[in-house]
Each structure stands twice: as C-alpha cells, then as structure tokens.
Short mmCIF file of C-alpha atoms in Angstrom, two decimals:
data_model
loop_
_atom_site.label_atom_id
_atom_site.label_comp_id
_atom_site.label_asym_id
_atom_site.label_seq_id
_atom_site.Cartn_x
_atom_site.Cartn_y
_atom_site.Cartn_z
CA UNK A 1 17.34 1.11 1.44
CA UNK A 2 20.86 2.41 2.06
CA UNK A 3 21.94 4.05 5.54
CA UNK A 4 22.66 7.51 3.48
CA UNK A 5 18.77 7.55 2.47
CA UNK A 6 17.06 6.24 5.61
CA UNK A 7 18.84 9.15 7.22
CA UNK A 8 17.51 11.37 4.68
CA UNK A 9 14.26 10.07 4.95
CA UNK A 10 14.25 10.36 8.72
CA UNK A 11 15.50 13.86 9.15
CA UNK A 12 12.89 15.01 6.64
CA UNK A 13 10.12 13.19 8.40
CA UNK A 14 11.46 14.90 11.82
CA UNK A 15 11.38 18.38 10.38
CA UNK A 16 7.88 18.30 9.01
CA UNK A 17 6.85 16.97 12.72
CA UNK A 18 8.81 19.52 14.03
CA UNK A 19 7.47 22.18 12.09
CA UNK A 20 3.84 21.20 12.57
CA UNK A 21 4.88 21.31 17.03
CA UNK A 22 5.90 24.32 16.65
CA UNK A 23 3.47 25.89 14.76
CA UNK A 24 1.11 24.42 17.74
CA UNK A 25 3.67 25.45 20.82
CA UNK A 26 3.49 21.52 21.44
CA UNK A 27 6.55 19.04 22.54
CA UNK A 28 7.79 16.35 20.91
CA UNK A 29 7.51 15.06 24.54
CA UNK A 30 3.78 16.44 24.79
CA UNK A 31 2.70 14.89 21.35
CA UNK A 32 3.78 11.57 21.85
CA UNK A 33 2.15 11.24 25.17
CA UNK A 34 -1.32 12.19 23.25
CA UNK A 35 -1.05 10.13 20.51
CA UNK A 36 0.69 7.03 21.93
CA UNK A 37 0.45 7.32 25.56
CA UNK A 38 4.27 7.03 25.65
CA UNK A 39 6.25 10.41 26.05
CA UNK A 40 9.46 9.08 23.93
CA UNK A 41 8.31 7.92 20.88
CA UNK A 42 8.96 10.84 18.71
CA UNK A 43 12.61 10.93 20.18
CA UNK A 44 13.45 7.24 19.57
CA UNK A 45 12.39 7.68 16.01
CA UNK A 46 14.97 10.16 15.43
CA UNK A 47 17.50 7.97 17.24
CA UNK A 48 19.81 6.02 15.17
CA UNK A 49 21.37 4.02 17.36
CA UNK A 50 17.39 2.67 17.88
CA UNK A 51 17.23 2.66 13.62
CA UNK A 52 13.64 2.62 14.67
CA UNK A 53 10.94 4.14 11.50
CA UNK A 54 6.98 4.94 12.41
CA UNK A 55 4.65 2.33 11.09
CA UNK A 56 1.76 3.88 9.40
CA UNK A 57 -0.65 3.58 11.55
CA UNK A 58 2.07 5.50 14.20
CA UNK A 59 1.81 8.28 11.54
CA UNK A 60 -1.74 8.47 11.37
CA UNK A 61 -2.41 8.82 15.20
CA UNK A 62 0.46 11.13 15.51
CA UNK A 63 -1.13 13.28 12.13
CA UNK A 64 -4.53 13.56 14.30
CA UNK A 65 -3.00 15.19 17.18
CA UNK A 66 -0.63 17.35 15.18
CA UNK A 67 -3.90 18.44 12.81
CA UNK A 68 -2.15 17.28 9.80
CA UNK A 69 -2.61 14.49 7.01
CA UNK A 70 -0.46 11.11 7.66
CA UNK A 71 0.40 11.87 4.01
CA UNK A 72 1.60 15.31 4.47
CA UNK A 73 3.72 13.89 7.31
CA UNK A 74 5.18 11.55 4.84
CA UNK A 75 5.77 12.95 1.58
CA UNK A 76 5.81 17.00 2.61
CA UNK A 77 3.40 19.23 -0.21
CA UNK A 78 1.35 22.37 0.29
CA UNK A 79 -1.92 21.20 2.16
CA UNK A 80 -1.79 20.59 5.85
CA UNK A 81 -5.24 20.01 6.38
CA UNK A 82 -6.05 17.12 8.18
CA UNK A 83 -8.09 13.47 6.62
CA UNK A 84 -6.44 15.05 3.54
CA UNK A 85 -3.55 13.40 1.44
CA UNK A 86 -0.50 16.20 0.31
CA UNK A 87 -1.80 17.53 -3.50
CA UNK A 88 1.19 15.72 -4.60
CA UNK A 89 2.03 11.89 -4.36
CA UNK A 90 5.30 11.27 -5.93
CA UNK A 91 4.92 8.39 -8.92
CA UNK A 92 6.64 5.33 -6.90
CA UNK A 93 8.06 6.72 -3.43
CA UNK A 94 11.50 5.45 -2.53
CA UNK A 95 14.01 7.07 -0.81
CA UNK A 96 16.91 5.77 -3.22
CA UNK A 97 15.29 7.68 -5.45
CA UNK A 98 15.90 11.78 -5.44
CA UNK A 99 12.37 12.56 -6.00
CA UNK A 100 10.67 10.91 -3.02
CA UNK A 101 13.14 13.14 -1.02
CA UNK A 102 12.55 16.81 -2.39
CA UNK A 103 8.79 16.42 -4.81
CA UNK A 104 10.12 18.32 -7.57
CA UNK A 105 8.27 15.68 -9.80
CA UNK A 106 4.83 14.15 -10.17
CA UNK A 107 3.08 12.02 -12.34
CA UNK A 108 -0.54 13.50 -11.39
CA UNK A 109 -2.15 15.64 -8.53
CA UNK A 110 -4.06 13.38 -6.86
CA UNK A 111 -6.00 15.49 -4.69
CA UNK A 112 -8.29 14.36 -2.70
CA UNK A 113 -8.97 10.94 -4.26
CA UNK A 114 -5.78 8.88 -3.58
CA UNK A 115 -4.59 6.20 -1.95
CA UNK A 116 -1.50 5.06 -1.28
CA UNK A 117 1.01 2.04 0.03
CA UNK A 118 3.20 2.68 2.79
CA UNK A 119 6.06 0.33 4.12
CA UNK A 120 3.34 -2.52 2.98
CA UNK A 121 0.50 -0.98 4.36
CA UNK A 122 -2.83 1.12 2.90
CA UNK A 123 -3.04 4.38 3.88
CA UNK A 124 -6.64 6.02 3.04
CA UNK A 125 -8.73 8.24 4.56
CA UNK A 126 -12.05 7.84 2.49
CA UNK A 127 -15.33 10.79 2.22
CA UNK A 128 -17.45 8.19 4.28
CA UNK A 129 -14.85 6.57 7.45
CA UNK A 130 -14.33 2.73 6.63
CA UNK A 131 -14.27 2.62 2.97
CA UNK A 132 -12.36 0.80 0.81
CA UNK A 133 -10.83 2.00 -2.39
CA UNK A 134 -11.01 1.36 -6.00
CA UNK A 135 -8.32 1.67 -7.99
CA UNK A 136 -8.21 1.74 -11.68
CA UNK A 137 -5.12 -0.53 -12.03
CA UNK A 138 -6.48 -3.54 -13.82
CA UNK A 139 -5.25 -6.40 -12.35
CA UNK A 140 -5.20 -8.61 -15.54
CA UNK A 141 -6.47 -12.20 -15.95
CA UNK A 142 -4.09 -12.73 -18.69
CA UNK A 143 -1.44 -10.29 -19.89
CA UNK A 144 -3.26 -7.83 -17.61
CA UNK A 145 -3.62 -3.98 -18.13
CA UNK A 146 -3.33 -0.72 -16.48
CA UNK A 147 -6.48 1.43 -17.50
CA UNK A 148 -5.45 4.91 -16.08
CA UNK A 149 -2.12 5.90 -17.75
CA UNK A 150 -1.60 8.08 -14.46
CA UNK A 151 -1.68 4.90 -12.17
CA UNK A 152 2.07 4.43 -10.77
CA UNK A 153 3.37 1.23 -9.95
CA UNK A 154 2.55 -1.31 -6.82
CA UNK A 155 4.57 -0.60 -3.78
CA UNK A 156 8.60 -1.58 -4.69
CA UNK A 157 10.00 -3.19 -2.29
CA UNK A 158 8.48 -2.39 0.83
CA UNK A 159 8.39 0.94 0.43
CA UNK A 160 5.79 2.97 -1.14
CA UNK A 161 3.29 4.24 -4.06
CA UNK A 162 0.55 6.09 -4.33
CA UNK A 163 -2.94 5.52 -6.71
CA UNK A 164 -5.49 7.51 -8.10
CA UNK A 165 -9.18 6.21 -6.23
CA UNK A 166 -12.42 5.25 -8.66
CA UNK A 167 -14.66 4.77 -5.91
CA UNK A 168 -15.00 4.14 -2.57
CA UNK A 169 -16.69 0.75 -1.31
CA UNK A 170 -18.57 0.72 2.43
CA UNK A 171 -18.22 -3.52 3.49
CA UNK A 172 -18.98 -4.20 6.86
CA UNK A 173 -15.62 -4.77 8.93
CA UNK A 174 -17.50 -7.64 10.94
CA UNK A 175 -17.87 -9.53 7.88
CA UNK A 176 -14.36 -8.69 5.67
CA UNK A 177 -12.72 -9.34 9.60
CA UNK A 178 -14.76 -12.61 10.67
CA UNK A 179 -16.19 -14.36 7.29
CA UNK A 180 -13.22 -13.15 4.97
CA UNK A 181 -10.07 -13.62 7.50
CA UNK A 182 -9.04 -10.36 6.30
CA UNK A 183 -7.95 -7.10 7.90
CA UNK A 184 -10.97 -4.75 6.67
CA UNK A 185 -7.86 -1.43 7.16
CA UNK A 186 -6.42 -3.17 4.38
CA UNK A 187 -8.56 -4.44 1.81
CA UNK A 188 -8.21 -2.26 -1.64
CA UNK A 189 -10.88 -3.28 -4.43
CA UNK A 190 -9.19 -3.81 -7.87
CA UNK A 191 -11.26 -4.91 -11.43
CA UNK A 192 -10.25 -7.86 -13.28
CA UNK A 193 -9.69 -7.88 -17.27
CA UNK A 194 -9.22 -10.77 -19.57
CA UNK A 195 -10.66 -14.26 -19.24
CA UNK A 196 -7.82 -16.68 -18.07
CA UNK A 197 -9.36 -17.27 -14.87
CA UNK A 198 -12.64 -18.24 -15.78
CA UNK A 199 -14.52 -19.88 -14.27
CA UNK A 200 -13.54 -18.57 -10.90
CA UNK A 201 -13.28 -14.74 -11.86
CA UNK A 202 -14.69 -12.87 -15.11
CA UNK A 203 -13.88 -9.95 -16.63
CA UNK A 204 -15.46 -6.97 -15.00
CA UNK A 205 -15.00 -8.86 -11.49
CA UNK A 206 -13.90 -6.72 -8.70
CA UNK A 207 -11.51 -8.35 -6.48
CA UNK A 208 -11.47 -7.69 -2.62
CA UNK A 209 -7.18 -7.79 -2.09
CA UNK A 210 -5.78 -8.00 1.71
CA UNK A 211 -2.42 -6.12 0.68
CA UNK A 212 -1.23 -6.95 4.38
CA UNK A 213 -0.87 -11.25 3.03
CA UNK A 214 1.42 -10.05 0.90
CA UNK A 215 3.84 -13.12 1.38
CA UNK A 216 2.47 -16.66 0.83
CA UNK A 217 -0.32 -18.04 2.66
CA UNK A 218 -0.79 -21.51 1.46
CA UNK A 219 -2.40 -22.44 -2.18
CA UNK A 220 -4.73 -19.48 -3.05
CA UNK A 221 -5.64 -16.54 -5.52
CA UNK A 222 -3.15 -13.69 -5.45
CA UNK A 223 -2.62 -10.63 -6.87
CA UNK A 224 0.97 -10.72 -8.30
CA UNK A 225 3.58 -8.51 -10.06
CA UNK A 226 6.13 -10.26 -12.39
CA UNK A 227 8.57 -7.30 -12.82
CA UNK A 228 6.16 -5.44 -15.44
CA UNK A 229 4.41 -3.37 -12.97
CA UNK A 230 1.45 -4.58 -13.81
CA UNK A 231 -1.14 -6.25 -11.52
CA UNK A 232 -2.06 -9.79 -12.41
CA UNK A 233 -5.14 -12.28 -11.03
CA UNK A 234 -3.57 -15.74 -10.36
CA UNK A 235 -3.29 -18.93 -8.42
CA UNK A 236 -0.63 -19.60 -6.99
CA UNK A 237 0.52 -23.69 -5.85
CA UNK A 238 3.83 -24.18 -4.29
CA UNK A 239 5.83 -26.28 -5.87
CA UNK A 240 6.17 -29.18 -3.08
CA UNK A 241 10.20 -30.04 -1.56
CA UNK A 242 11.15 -27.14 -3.60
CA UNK A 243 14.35 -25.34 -2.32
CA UNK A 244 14.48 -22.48 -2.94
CA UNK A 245 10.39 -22.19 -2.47
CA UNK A 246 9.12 -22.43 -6.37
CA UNK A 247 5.31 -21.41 -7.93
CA UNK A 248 3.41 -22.82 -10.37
CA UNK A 249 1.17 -19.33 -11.52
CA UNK A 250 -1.79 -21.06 -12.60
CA UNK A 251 -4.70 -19.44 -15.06
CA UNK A 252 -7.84 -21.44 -14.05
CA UNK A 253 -9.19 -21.14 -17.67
CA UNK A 254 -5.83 -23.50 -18.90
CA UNK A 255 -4.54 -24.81 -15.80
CA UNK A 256 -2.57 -27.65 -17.29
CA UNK A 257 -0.14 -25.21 -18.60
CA UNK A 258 0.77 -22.93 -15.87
CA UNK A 259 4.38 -20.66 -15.80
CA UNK A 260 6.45 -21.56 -13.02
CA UNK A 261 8.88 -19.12 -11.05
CA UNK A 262 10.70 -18.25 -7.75
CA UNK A 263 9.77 -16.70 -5.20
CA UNK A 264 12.36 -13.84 -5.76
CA UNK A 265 11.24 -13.83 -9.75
CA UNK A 266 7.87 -11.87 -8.74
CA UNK A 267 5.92 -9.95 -5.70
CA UNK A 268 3.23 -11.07 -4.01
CA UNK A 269 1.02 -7.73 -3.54
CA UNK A 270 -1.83 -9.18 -1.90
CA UNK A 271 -4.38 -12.41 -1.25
CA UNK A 272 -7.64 -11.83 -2.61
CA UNK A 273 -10.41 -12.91 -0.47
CA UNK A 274 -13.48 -12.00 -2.20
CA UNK A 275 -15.13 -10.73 -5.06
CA UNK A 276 -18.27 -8.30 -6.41
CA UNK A 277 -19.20 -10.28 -9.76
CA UNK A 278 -22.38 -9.07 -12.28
CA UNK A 279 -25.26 -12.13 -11.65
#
C-alpha cells in the first residue's frame, strides 16, 4: 500500500470516527478510554509519525462504544446502526484502488448477510453471537468454482474483501479452540466441489478454514488461491532444503502427480481444520 493511500485511508477512517463523537458530544480522548482503557489510542492512530492502523478487533470495540457497525467505521455507507455491516461492501477493498476510498461502486448490497476480511482477519457479526459463516465461494477440489457470481475475491494482499453469507454455523468455541487448535473468531465454513481430494474430502464437504494460519504451518490441508481468485482444497508438502521455500500442491485422489510452486506463486488463505461431511 503506498504512503499517498494509507493517508487516504486514515483520514477517512478519522472522519467517520469523528463524525460519529460528535454526533454523541464524546472525545476522542473519552472514547478511547471506554473502549480500550487507554485515553490515546484514537490520537496515535491518526499520527503518522506512529504509522500506526486499528486492528479489527480495535475497530469493533471502538464501533460498540461509538453505537456504530465496525463495517461502517471501515468502508463509510448509509446505515449506522450498530451489529450491522454498511449496505454496501465494495467488491475487493484496497486502498490503491479509487473505489475502496469514495463507494461509488458495488458489486452487490450485501445487507445484512455479509462477511468480510479485514487486514487478514474475519469480521462478522452473525443473528445468533458466535456463529460462523458460510460462504458460497466453492473452494474447488480440482479446478474449483465460484457458485454465487456476486462473490468477490479472497482478501488481496492483506487487505480486504467482503462475501455474501449462506448460513450461519453455531460450533462450540471450547471445542474449535481446544480439540481443533483453531481460533473459533476466525473460522469461516466453505463447501468443497470436485473429487480430487477424495478420499479425505468429498464433494458437498464443508470445510472448517482458520483464515488467521494463513502462512504455512507445517504439511497440512489448505485453502489456497493460485492467482485465479478462486478458492482451492489442497495439501500442501514443503519441498525439503528448498530456497526459496517451494510446494508440492498435492490432490489426494492422484497424489503422485502433484503441481509444484513458490511460495510467492500463490496465497495461502487459510488451514482447514475440520470438516461437516454427509455419513
């Protein structure tokens, strides 16, 4: 992200806060204290010698106290109200990019089923508190397909995009925290297509993805993006001594032929560490 649009991005963040503190006669001073216990937060974000940005879960506590959506405090839209994401979610949000900065165009009003990444993290607020969502980006055992032509692409580079939500699972935290070694904030539920990983995962499988491993974590099944945008259901084996670190992207139905690639050649969006699969 260049200097020119993290300023942009920044200022336009500070105004919405701004405009929501004075709408409620609060200080920036007064807000940070109640949502982070720390009176200066607010002012170091806006500091650049600091060239400090909220994580997401900084914008979420702050959004509660300021009566607001996280989302709203993000991306800017019409609807203030709070546990509610903006009507709008721009189609991949990146501040190089003109329209994360002034929402003149969508590709679909997501209202109140969305979900979205932010800076690498999940950001959704679902009808029953805890949920996970379902999104209706296929992540493809194969060539892979995207079944909702208004799903926008996987989070670019760190930043940012937001998804249209299917359904909303309720797993117990305990067990997705302790059993899965997952973070249960961050698990997003995502149906597999195609038949190249059988036997380990079928078609119709729903795959439990911890977007926060999104960099490797040893020999496992990830959900990875080769520069298509779309999501696909593999194993992944480090090649060993290799330098720089290469893959081997293995489909478990032909595993003696996998492709092998870089690490900069595709994007690790998540580990998956469980699945829901038909008996």
């Amino acid at each position: 992200m260049s200097s020119d649009k993290t300023e942009k991005f920044r200022e336009a963040l500070l105004a919405r806060i701004d405009q929501r503190l004075e709408g409620m006669g609060m200080s920036r001073r007064a807000a940070s204290l109640k949502a982070f216990g720390k009176p200066d937060t607010i002012r170091n974000w806006g500091r650049k010698d600091k060239n400090v940005l909220p994580r997401m879960d900084s914008i979420e506590a702050l959004a509660e106290v300021l009566e607001t959506s996280a989302t709203w405090l993000m991306y800017g839209g019409d609807d203030l109200s709070p546990g509610r994401p903006a009507l709008k979610i721009v189609s991949s949000y990146d501040p190089e990019n003109e329209e994360a900065l002034n929402q003149d165009r969508t590709d679909w009003e997501a209202g109140e089923s969305a979900t979205a990444f932010v800076n690498g993290g999940l950001h959704f607020k679902g009808a029953i508190p805890g949920t996970s969502p379902e999104i209706p980006a296929a992540a493809g055992a194969g060539q892979g397909s995207i079944r909702d032509d208004r799903v926008v692409s996987v989070s670019s580079k760190g930043i940012a995009s937001g998804h249209p939500v299917t359904s909303e699972w309720l797993i117990p935290p305990e067990f997705v925290r302790h059993s899965l070694g997952a973070n249960p904030n961050q698990i997003v539920l995502i149906p597999v297509v195609g038949h190249s990983m059988e036997p380990r995962l079928y078609a119709g499988d729903r795959v439990m993805v911890d977007i926060s491993q999104s960099s490797y974590q040893g020999d496992a099944i990830y959900v990875i993006n080769d520069g298509d945008d779309v999501m696909k259901v593999k194993t992944l084996n480090k090649v060993a001594g290799s330098n720089p670190p290469r893959f081997r992207i293995v489909s478990e139905a032909n595993p003696s032929q996998p492709d092998e690639l870089r690490g900069d050649e595709f994007r690790i969006i998540g580990r998956v560490v469980g699945r829901f699969s038909r008996i």
